[in-house]
PDB file of C-alpha atoms in Angstrom:
ATOM      1  CA  MET A   1     100.535  73.455  87.494  1.00 90.00           C
ATOM      2  CA  THR A   2     102.053  76.631  86.092  1.00 95.00           C
ATOM      3  CA  TRP A   3     104.695  78.719  87.883  1.00 96.00           C
ATOM      4  CA  ARG A   4     105.406  82.442  87.833  1.00 96.00           C
ATOM      5  CA  ILE A   5     108.318  84.314  89.376  1.00 96.00           C
ATOM      6  CA  VAL A   6     107.420  87.955  89.992  1.00 97.00           C
ATOM      7  CA  ALA A   7     109.798  90.689  91.147  1.00 97.00           C
ATOM      8  CA  ASP A   8     109.527  94.413  91.582  1.00 97.00           C
ATOM      9  CA  SER A   9     111.450  96.532  89.092  1.00 96.00           C
ATOM     10  CA  SER A  10     114.358  97.273  91.436  1.00 96.00           C
ATOM     11  CA  CYS A  11     115.768  93.886  90.432  1.00 95.00           C
ATOM     12  CA  ASP A  12     116.698  95.370  86.996  1.00 92.00           C
ATOM     13  CA  LEU A  13     115.764  92.031  85.417  1.00 79.00           C
ATOM     14  CA  THR A  14     114.056  93.811  82.529  1.00 67.00           C
ATOM     15  CA  LEU A  15     117.606  94.186  81.210  1.00 55.00           C
ATOM     16  CA  CYS A  16     119.112  90.751  81.682  1.00 55.00           C
ATOM     17  CA  GLY A  17     116.015  88.586  81.446  1.00 62.00           C
ATOM     18  CA  LEU A  18     115.356  85.248  83.082  1.00 71.00           C
ATOM     19  CA  ALA A  19     115.477  81.887  81.358  1.00 62.00           C
ATOM     20  CA  THR A  20     112.259  80.000  82.097  1.00 66.00           C
ATOM     21  CA  GLY A  21     110.728  76.718  81.034  1.00 68.00           C
ATOM     22  CA  GLU A  22     107.437  75.909  79.305  1.00 75.00           C
ATOM     23  CA  ASP A  23     105.426  76.028  82.545  1.00 86.00           C
ATOM     24  CA  VAL A  24     107.439  78.824  84.183  1.00 91.00           C
ATOM     25  CA  SER A  25     107.081  82.531  83.403  1.00 93.00           C
ATOM     26  CA  PHE A  26     108.612  85.699  84.782  1.00 93.00           C
ATOM     27  CA  GLY A  27     107.147  89.153  85.341  1.00 93.00           C
ATOM     28  CA  THR A  28     107.914  92.440  87.046  1.00 95.00           C
ATOM     29  CA  VAL A  29     105.823  95.130  88.691  1.00 96.00           C
ATOM     30  CA  PRO A  30     107.163  98.680  88.361  1.00 97.00           C
ATOM     31  CA  LEU A  31     107.984 101.150  91.074  1.00 98.00           C
ATOM     32  CA  LYS A  32     107.543 104.821  90.273  1.00 98.00           C
ATOM     33  CA  ILE A  33     109.781 107.851  90.677  1.00 97.00           C
ATOM     34  CA  VAL A  34     108.040 111.160  91.397  1.00 96.00           C
ATOM     35  CA  VAL A  35     109.803 114.341  90.300  1.00 95.00           C
ATOM     36  CA  GLY A  36     107.616 117.353  91.045  1.00 94.00           C
ATOM     37  CA  GLU A  37     104.382 116.832  89.117  1.00 95.00           C
ATOM     38  CA  GLU A  38     105.894 114.200  86.825  1.00 96.00           C
ATOM     39  CA  VAL A  39     105.728 110.462  87.507  1.00 97.00           C
ATOM     40  CA  PHE A  40     108.201 108.092  85.858  1.00 98.00           C
ATOM     41  CA  THR A  41     107.221 104.412  85.739  1.00 97.00           C
ATOM     42  CA  ASP A  42     110.182 102.059  86.097  1.00 96.00           C
ATOM     43  CA  ASP A  43     109.330  99.648  83.308  1.00 94.00           C
ATOM     44  CA  ALA A  44     110.864  98.716  79.950  1.00 90.00           C
ATOM     45  CA  SER A  45     109.575 101.925  78.344  1.00 93.00           C
ATOM     46  CA  LEU A  46     111.251 104.264  80.864  1.00 95.00           C
ATOM     47  CA  ASP A  47     113.311 107.018  79.237  1.00 96.00           C
ATOM     48  CA  LEU A  48     116.358 106.970  81.521  1.00 94.00           C
ATOM     49  CA  LEU A  49     117.964 110.056  79.989  1.00 94.00           C
ATOM     50  CA  ARG A  50     114.784 112.080  80.497  1.00 96.00           C
ATOM     51  CA  LEU A  51     114.498 110.858  84.085  1.00 96.00           C
ATOM     52  CA  ARG A  52     118.088 111.824  84.875  1.00 92.00           C
ATOM     53  CA  GLN A  53     117.613 115.256  83.353  1.00 94.00           C
ATOM     54  CA  ALA A  54     114.418 115.806  85.317  1.00 95.00           C
ATOM     55  CA  LEU A  55     116.183 114.835  88.543  1.00 92.00           C
ATOM     56  CA  ALA A  56     119.094 117.152  87.769  1.00 89.00           C
ATOM     57  CA  ASP A  57     116.776 120.103  86.973  1.00 93.00           C
ATOM     58  CA  TYR A  58     114.316 119.747  89.846  1.00 92.00           C
ATOM     59  CA  PRO A  59     115.445 121.599  93.008  1.00 87.00           C
ATOM     60  CA  GLY A  60     112.949 120.088  95.435  1.00 87.00           C
ATOM     61  CA  ARG A  61     112.548 116.753  97.128  1.00 86.00           C
ATOM     62  CA  THR A  62     111.797 113.782  94.901  1.00 91.00           C
ATOM     63  CA  SER A  63     110.410 110.401  95.943  1.00 92.00           C
ATOM     64  CA  SER A  64     109.671 106.848  94.897  1.00 94.00           C
ATOM     65  CA  ALA A  65     106.358 104.981  95.112  1.00 96.00           C
ATOM     66  CA  CYS A  66     105.857 101.241  95.455  1.00 97.00           C
ATOM     67  CA  PRO A  67     103.620  99.132  93.183  1.00 97.00           C
ATOM     68  CA  SER A  68      99.987  98.930  94.215  1.00 97.00           C
ATOM     69  CA  PRO A  69      98.422  95.650  95.439  1.00 98.00           C
ATOM     70  CA  ALA A  70      96.357  95.645  92.228  1.00 98.00           C
ATOM     71  CA  GLU A  71      99.547  95.619  90.126  1.00 97.00           C
ATOM     72  CA  TRP A  72     100.912  92.665  92.089  1.00 98.00           C
ATOM     73  CA  ALA A  73      97.566  90.863  91.910  1.00 98.00           C
ATOM     74  CA  GLN A  74      97.534  91.242  88.132  1.00 97.00           C
ATOM     75  CA  GLU A  75     100.795  89.287  87.980  1.00 97.00           C
ATOM     76  CA  PHE A  76      99.637  86.725  90.559  1.00 98.00           C
ATOM     77  CA  ALA A  77      96.620  85.911  88.384  1.00 97.00           C
ATOM     78  CA  LYS A  78      98.846  84.563  85.605  1.00 96.00           C
ATOM     79  CA  ALA A  79      99.851  81.216  87.167  1.00 96.00           C
ATOM     80  CA  ASP A  80      98.910  78.576  89.725  1.00 97.00           C
ATOM     81  CA  GLN A  81     102.053  78.791  91.861  1.00 98.00           C
ATOM     82  CA  ILE A  82     103.750  82.150  92.382  1.00 98.00           C
ATOM     83  CA  ILE A  83     106.951  83.240  94.108  1.00 98.00           C
ATOM     84  CA  ALA A  84     107.202  87.018  94.571  1.00 98.00           C
ATOM     85  CA  VAL A  85     110.551  88.694  95.253  1.00 98.00           C
ATOM     86  CA  THR A  86     110.635  92.224  96.665  1.00 98.00           C
ATOM     87  CA  MET A  87     113.172  94.856  97.586  1.00 98.00           C
ATOM     88  CA  THR A  88     113.827  95.531 101.264  1.00 97.00           C
ATOM     89  CA  SER A  89     110.784  96.255 103.379  1.00 97.00           C
ATOM     90  CA  ALA A  90     112.928  98.561 105.548  1.00 93.00           C
ATOM     91  CA  LEU A  91     113.049 101.187 102.792  1.00 90.00           C
ATOM     92  CA  SER A  92     109.909 100.526 100.738  1.00 94.00           C
ATOM     93  CA  GLY A  93     106.284  99.492 101.088  1.00 96.00           C
ATOM     94  CA  THR A  94     106.684  97.073  98.163  1.00 98.00           C
ATOM     95  CA  TYR A  95     106.781  93.942 100.341  1.00 98.00           C
ATOM     96  CA  ASN A  96     103.637  94.902 102.273  1.00 98.00           C
ATOM     97  CA  SER A  97     101.864  95.732  99.014  1.00 98.00           C
ATOM     98  CA  ALA A  98     102.685  92.249  97.693  1.00 98.00           C
ATOM     99  CA  LEU A  99     101.383  90.650 100.907  1.00 98.00           C
ATOM    100  CA  ILE A 100      98.070  92.513 100.551  1.00 98.00           C
ATOM    101  CA  ALA A 101      97.838  91.352  96.937  1.00 98.00           C
ATOM    102  CA  ARG A 102      98.538  87.757  98.005  1.00 98.00           C
ATOM    103  CA  ASP A 103      95.713  87.836 100.547  1.00 98.00           C
ATOM    104  CA  MET A 104      93.364  89.425  98.015  1.00 97.00           C
ATOM    105  CA  MET A 105      94.168  86.778  95.423  1.00 98.00           C
ATOM    106  CA  LEU A 106      93.904  83.814  97.820  1.00 98.00           C
ATOM    107  CA  GLU A 107      90.520  85.006  99.009  1.00 97.00           C
ATOM    108  CA  LYS A 108      89.372  85.065  95.408  1.00 96.00           C
ATOM    109  CA  GLU A 109      91.197  81.888  94.304  1.00 97.00           C
ATOM    110  CA  PRO A 110      92.031  79.752  97.376  1.00 97.00           C
ATOM    111  CA  GLY A 111      93.544  77.018  95.207  1.00 95.00           C
ATOM    112  CA  LYS A 112      96.531  79.183  94.276  1.00 97.00           C
ATOM    113  CA  LYS A 113      99.867  79.035  96.061  1.00 98.00           C
ATOM    114  CA  ILE A 114     101.656  82.359  96.600  1.00 98.00           C
ATOM    115  CA  HIS A 115     104.797  83.054  98.596  1.00 98.00           C
ATOM    116  CA  VAL A 116     106.371  86.505  99.044  1.00 98.00           C
ATOM    117  CA  ILE A 117     110.064  86.939  99.905  1.00 98.00           C
ATOM    118  CA  ASP A 118     111.473  90.118 101.432  1.00 98.00           C
ATOM    119  CA  THR A 119     115.093  90.152 100.232  1.00 98.00           C
ATOM    120  CA  ARG A 120     116.026  92.960 102.657  1.00 97.00           C
ATOM    121  CA  SER A 121     118.113  94.056  99.700  1.00 97.00           C
ATOM    122  CA  THR A 122     117.716  94.999  96.026  1.00 97.00           C
ATOM    123  CA  ALA A 123     119.300  94.857  92.537  1.00 96.00           C
ATOM    124  CA  GLY A 124     121.684  91.926  91.989  1.00 96.00           C
ATOM    125  CA  HIS A 125     120.590  90.199  95.185  1.00 98.00           C
ATOM    126  CA  MET A 126     117.136  89.880  93.642  1.00 97.00           C
ATOM    127  CA  VAL A 127     118.610  88.668  90.339  1.00 96.00           C
ATOM    128  CA  LEU A 128     120.504  85.901  92.113  1.00 97.00           C
ATOM    129  CA  LEU A 129     117.406  84.868  94.042  1.00 97.00           C
ATOM    130  CA  CYS A 130     115.143  84.818  90.976  1.00 96.00           C
ATOM    131  CA  ARG A 131     117.670  82.671  89.113  1.00 94.00           C
ATOM    132  CA  GLU A 132     117.929  80.291  92.068  1.00 96.00           C
ATOM    133  CA  ILE A 133     114.130  79.969  92.226  1.00 96.00           C
ATOM    134  CA  SER A 134     114.091  79.166  88.515  1.00 94.00           C
ATOM    135  CA  ARG A 135     116.733  76.464  89.049  1.00 94.00           C
ATOM    136  CA  LEU A 136     114.787  74.959  91.950  1.00 96.00           C
ATOM    137  CA  ILE A 137     111.631  74.783  89.844  1.00 95.00           C
ATOM    138  CA  ASP A 138     113.534  73.211  86.954  1.00 92.00           C
ATOM    139  CA  ALA A 139     114.865  70.601  89.404  1.00 94.00           C
ATOM    140  CA  GLY A 140     111.294  69.462  90.039  1.00 94.00           C
ATOM    141  CA  LYS A 141     110.997  70.703  93.616  1.00 97.00           C
ATOM    142  CA  SER A 142     107.559  71.066  95.184  1.00 98.00           C
ATOM    143  CA  PHE A 143     106.161  74.523  95.942  1.00 98.00           C
ATOM    144  CA  GLU A 144     106.943  74.104  99.641  1.00 98.00           C
ATOM    145  CA  GLU A 145     110.499  72.957  98.898  1.00 98.00           C
ATOM    146  CA  VAL A 146     111.101  75.861  96.529  1.00 98.00           C
ATOM    147  CA  CYS A 147     109.898  78.352  99.170  1.00 98.00           C
ATOM    148  CA  GLU A 148     112.009  76.826 101.941  1.00 98.00           C
ATOM    149  CA  GLU A 149     115.207  76.593  99.890  1.00 98.00           C
ATOM    150  CA  ALA A 150     114.713  80.034  98.345  1.00 98.00           C
ATOM    151  CA  GLU A 151     114.341  81.622 101.786  1.00 98.00           C
ATOM    152  CA  LYS A 152     117.546  79.927 102.929  1.00 98.00           C
ATOM    153  CA  TYR A 153     119.392  81.073  99.802  1.00 98.00           C
ATOM    154  CA  ASN A 154     118.088  84.604 100.318  1.00 98.00           C
ATOM    155  CA  ARG A 155     119.549  84.759 103.835  1.00 97.00           C
ATOM    156  CA  GLU A 156     122.968  83.706 102.540  1.00 97.00           C
ATOM    157  CA  LYS A 157     123.330  86.468  99.916  1.00 97.00           C
ATOM    158  CA  GLN A 158     125.099  89.776 100.482  1.00 97.00           C
ATOM    159  CA  LEU A 159     124.791  93.231  98.901  1.00 98.00           C
ATOM    160  CA  LEU A 160     127.535  95.855  99.053  1.00 98.00           C
ATOM    161  CA  PHE A 161     127.503  99.278  97.446  1.00 96.00           C
ATOM    162  CA  THR A 162     129.842 102.153  96.756  1.00 95.00           C
ATOM    163  CA  LEU A 163     128.414 105.618  96.107  1.00 91.00           C
ATOM    164  CA  ARG A 164     129.888 108.783  94.654  1.00 85.00           C
ATOM    165  CA  SER A 165     126.735 110.935  94.752  1.00 77.00           C
ATOM    166  CA  PHE A 166     124.648 111.470  97.878  1.00 68.00           C
ATOM    167  CA  ASP A 167     122.043 113.944  96.595  1.00 70.00           C
ATOM    168  CA  THR A 168     119.041 111.592  96.489  1.00 73.00           C
ATOM    169  CA  LEU A 169     119.862 109.993  99.838  1.00 65.00           C
ATOM    170  CA  ILE A 170     120.072 113.447 101.423  1.00 62.00           C
ATOM    171  CA  LYS A 171     116.817 114.668  99.827  1.00 65.00           C
ATOM    172  CA  ASN A 172     114.965 111.539 100.956  1.00 65.00           C
ATOM    173  CA  GLY A 173     116.291 111.571 104.497  1.00 58.00           C
ATOM    174  CA  ARG A 174     118.380 108.406 104.018  1.00 55.00           C
ATOM    175  CA  MET A 175     121.589 110.237 104.979  1.00 55.00           C
ATOM    176  CA  ASN A 176     122.340 113.100 107.345  1.00 54.00           C
ATOM    177  CA  LYS A 177     122.337 116.330 105.317  1.00 54.00           C
ATOM    178  CA  LEU A 178     125.584 117.715 106.740  1.00 47.00           C
ATOM    179  CA  THR A 179     127.405 114.380 106.414  1.00 50.00           C
ATOM    180  CA  GLY A 180     126.248 113.897 102.843  1.00 47.00           C
ATOM    181  CA  ALA A 181     127.062 117.438 101.764  1.00 52.00           C
ATOM    182  CA  LEU A 182     130.545 117.201 103.298  1.00 49.00           C
ATOM    183  CA  ALA A 183     131.189 113.867 101.588  1.00 49.00           C
ATOM    184  CA  SER A 184     130.091 115.330  98.232  1.00 53.00           C
ATOM    185  CA  CYS A 185     132.340 118.391  98.615  1.00 53.00           C
ATOM    186  CA  LEU A 186     135.356 116.268  99.476  1.00 56.00           C
ATOM    187  CA  GLY A 187     134.811 113.958  96.512  1.00 63.00           C
ATOM    188  CA  MET A 188     134.479 110.943  98.754  1.00 77.00           C
ATOM    189  CA  ARG A 189     133.173 107.490  97.940  1.00 86.00           C
ATOM    190  CA  ALA A 190     131.110 105.666 100.524  1.00 88.00           C
ATOM    191  CA  VAL A 191     131.343 101.897 100.863  1.00 93.00           C
ATOM    192  CA  GLY A 192     128.384 100.269 102.568  1.00 91.00           C
ATOM    193  CA  ARG A 193     126.140  97.238 102.816  1.00 95.00           C
ATOM    194  CA  ALA A 194     122.562  96.153 103.131  1.00 94.00           C
ATOM    195  CA  THR A 195     122.240  95.210 106.802  1.00 94.00           C
ATOM    196  CA  GLU A 196     120.393  92.172 108.161  1.00 93.00           C
ATOM    197  CA  LYS A 197     117.381  94.457 108.690  1.00 93.00           C
ATOM    198  CA  GLY A 198     117.576  95.686 105.096  1.00 93.00           C
ATOM    199  CA  GLU A 199     118.782  99.173 105.972  1.00 88.00           C
ATOM    200  CA  LEU A 200     121.749 101.115 104.533  1.00 84.00           C
ATOM    201  CA  GLY A 201     124.890 100.643 106.596  1.00 88.00           C
ATOM    202  CA  ILE A 202     127.917 102.823 105.779  1.00 85.00           C
ATOM    203  CA  LEU A 203     131.193 100.968 106.395  1.00 91.00           C
ATOM    204  CA  HIS A 204     133.803 103.365 104.999  1.00 90.00           C
ATOM    205  CA  LYS A 205     134.119 106.848 103.532  1.00 86.00           C
ATOM    206  CA  THR A 206     137.272 107.407 101.545  1.00 90.00           C
ATOM    207  CA  ARG A 207     138.714 109.447  98.694  1.00 85.00           C
ATOM    208  CA  GLY A 208     139.553 107.939  95.314  1.00 85.00           C
ATOM    209  CA  GLU A 209     138.186 104.949  93.445  1.00 88.00           C
ATOM    210  CA  ALA A 210     141.298 102.800  93.902  1.00 91.00           C
ATOM    211  CA  ARG A 211     141.078 103.006  97.688  1.00 93.00           C
ATOM    212  CA  ALA A 212     137.292 102.570  97.672  1.00 94.00           C
ATOM    213  CA  PHE A 213     137.471  99.485  95.448  1.00 96.00           C
ATOM    214  CA  SER A 214     140.242  97.965  97.576  1.00 96.00           C
ATOM    215  CA  LEU A 215     138.060  98.388 100.672  1.00 96.00           C
ATOM    216  CA  PHE A 216     135.080  97.085  98.693  1.00 97.00           C
ATOM    217  CA  LEU A 217     136.844  93.834  97.817  1.00 97.00           C
ATOM    218  CA  GLN A 218     138.068  93.448 101.387  1.00 97.00           C
ATOM    219  CA  GLU A 219     134.478  93.739 102.612  1.00 97.00           C
ATOM    220  CA  MET A 220     133.317  91.152 100.074  1.00 97.00           C
ATOM    221  CA  GLU A 221     135.982  88.737 101.301  1.00 97.00           C
ATOM    222  CA  LYS A 222     135.160  89.476 104.943  1.00 96.00           C
ATOM    223  CA  ARG A 223     131.560  88.517 104.201  1.00 95.00           C
ATOM    224  CA  GLY A 224     132.364  85.103 102.772  1.00 94.00           C
ATOM    225  CA  LEU A 225     133.073  85.664  99.074  1.00 96.00           C
ATOM    226  CA  ARG A 226     133.524  82.176  97.618  1.00 95.00           C
ATOM    227  CA  GLU A 227     136.195  81.447  95.040  1.00 96.00           C
ATOM    228  CA  ASP A 228     133.507  80.340  92.552  1.00 96.00           C
ATOM    229  CA  ALA A 229     130.887  82.940  93.496  1.00 97.00           C
ATOM    230  CA  GLU A 230     128.316  84.287  91.072  1.00 97.00           C
ATOM    231  CA  ILE A 231     128.441  88.094  91.326  1.00 98.00           C
ATOM    232  CA  TYR A 232     126.233  90.799  89.853  1.00 97.00           C
ATOM    233  CA  LEU A 233     127.615  94.327  89.565  1.00 97.00           C
ATOM    234  CA  HIS A 234     124.971  96.983  88.837  1.00 97.00           C
ATOM    235  CA  HIS A 235     126.203 100.486  88.015  1.00 97.00           C
ATOM    236  CA  CYS A 236     124.632 103.893  87.438  1.00 95.00           C
ATOM    237  CA  ARG A 237     126.382 105.418  84.429  1.00 93.00           C
ATOM    238  CA  ALA A 238     129.699 104.085  85.725  1.00 94.00           C
ATOM    239  CA  GLU A 239     130.598 101.316  83.290  1.00 95.00           C
ATOM    240  CA  THR A 240     134.323 102.149  83.318  1.00 95.00           C
ATOM    241  CA  ALA A 241     134.467 102.115  87.114  1.00 95.00           C
ATOM    242  CA  ALA A 242     132.393  98.921  87.273  1.00 96.00           C
ATOM    243  CA  LYS A 243     134.792  97.208  84.862  1.00 95.00           C
ATOM    244  CA  LEU A 244     137.743  98.277  87.021  1.00 95.00           C
ATOM    245  CA  LEU A 245     136.076  96.612  90.008  1.00 96.00           C
ATOM    246  CA  TYR A 246     135.262  93.613  87.807  1.00 97.00           C
ATOM    247  CA  LYS A 247     138.953  93.228  86.892  1.00 97.00           C
ATOM    248  CA  LEU A 248     140.044  93.679  90.500  1.00 96.00           C
ATOM    249  CA  ILE A 249     137.727  90.877  91.626  1.00 97.00           C
ATOM    250  CA  LEU A 250     138.806  88.483  88.870  1.00 97.00           C
ATOM    251  CA  LYS A 251     142.499  89.222  89.354  1.00 97.00           C
ATOM    252  CA  LYS A 252     142.296  87.900  92.903  1.00 96.00           C
ATOM    253  CA  HIS A 253     139.407  85.451  92.415  1.00 97.00           C
ATOM    254  CA  PRO A 254     139.602  84.224  88.795  1.00 98.00           C
ATOM    255  CA  ARG A 255     136.968  81.508  89.265  1.00 98.00           C
ATOM    256  CA  CYS A 256     134.217  84.001  90.143  1.00 98.00           C
ATOM    257  CA  ARG A 257     131.498  84.582  87.545  1.00 97.00           C
ATOM    258  CA  VAL A 258     130.888  88.320  87.325  1.00 97.00           C
ATOM    259  CA  THR A 259     128.101  89.993  85.343  1.00 95.00           C
ATOM    260  CA  VAL A 260     128.071  93.777  84.879  1.00 95.00           C
ATOM    261  CA  LEU A 261     124.694  95.457  84.284  1.00 93.00           C
ATOM    262  CA  PRO A 262     123.490  99.071  84.138  1.00 93.00           C
ATOM    263  CA  CYS A 263     120.952 100.219  86.722  1.00 95.00           C
ATOM    264  CA  ARG A 264     117.467 101.068  85.557  1.00 93.00           C
ATOM    265  CA  GLY A 265     115.191 103.662  87.087  1.00 95.00           C
ATOM    266  CA  LEU A 266     114.727 102.859  90.766  1.00 95.00           C
ATOM    267  CA  THR A 267     118.196 101.475  91.504  1.00 95.00           C
ATOM    268  CA  GLY A 268     119.836 104.273  89.532  1.00 94.00           C
ATOM    269  CA  TYR A 269     117.701 106.831  91.362  1.00 93.00           C
ATOM    270  CA  TYR A 270     119.022 105.783  94.761  1.00 91.00           C
ATOM    271  CA  ALA A 271     122.553 104.742  93.749  1.00 92.00           C
ATOM    272  CA  GLY A 272     123.145 108.082  92.039  1.00 90.00           C
ATOM    273  CA  GLU A 273     125.654 108.960  89.340  1.00 88.00           C
ATOM    274  CA  GLY A 274     128.678 106.671  89.687  1.00 92.00           C
ATOM    275  CA  GLY A 275     127.026 104.278  92.137  1.00 95.00           C
ATOM    276  CA  ILE A 276     127.891 100.567  92.020  1.00 97.00           C
ATOM    277  CA  LEU A 277     126.123  97.690  93.775  1.00 98.00           C
ATOM    278  CA  ALA A 278     127.551  94.168  94.112  1.00 98.00           C
ATOM    279  CA  ALA A 279     125.529  91.090  95.060  1.00 98.00           C
ATOM    280  CA  PHE A 280     127.152  87.737  95.800  1.00 97.00           C
TER     281      PHE A 280
END
């Protein structure tokens, strides 16, 4: 029986890859970013510089589009047992699209096993979950055991973010226009989290990176940061800032394993210039 782990492109795993065994493969389905009449597909061929320039030049509202059920079904056809990992259903139709694809595929091939997990999160949270699923498969767990343990692991993970730019959130109605514009003018950084429902929850708004990162680490600790935690930091053109946060974490928690990765299309689109997301 072959396995396949499938995630939508907001996981950014096209950059860091996923170690898999002989009978285990990994695939992604791309979201899309719509800028006026132009559609950017968030896959390995995406020109990030061109996307950023298009976003900067376009004065109107932009949007993102989830993968179609057909795109998910194409990935589901590649193995006997499939675990699909999606970004939060509270902010995207990606999860529902994967569920439709699952039902389509099982009607056509009832012998398959397909399970879809709504992370209620994105980015590094999805990376951690995909890696855990891979470990569970390598340990010889049954399909049912992998699903059960992966769902439990998913509920235990946390995602925090700190943002410097609020333009996309304002344009897409994710943040009050007046609040976002005021925060931008004052040069503030927001510190927030993915809530239990998978929505954006703002915890703090403060000036200066040092203060924001201090609050950020406090929130990580408040939410059960283990001394040996595996942490993924995803940043949108903010490598220097991400490394400062990296050093701050390791200074206080030297046993943590921290990986710093750049955002790709979808995560960078919403995080905005200078945005950082941390999953643990």
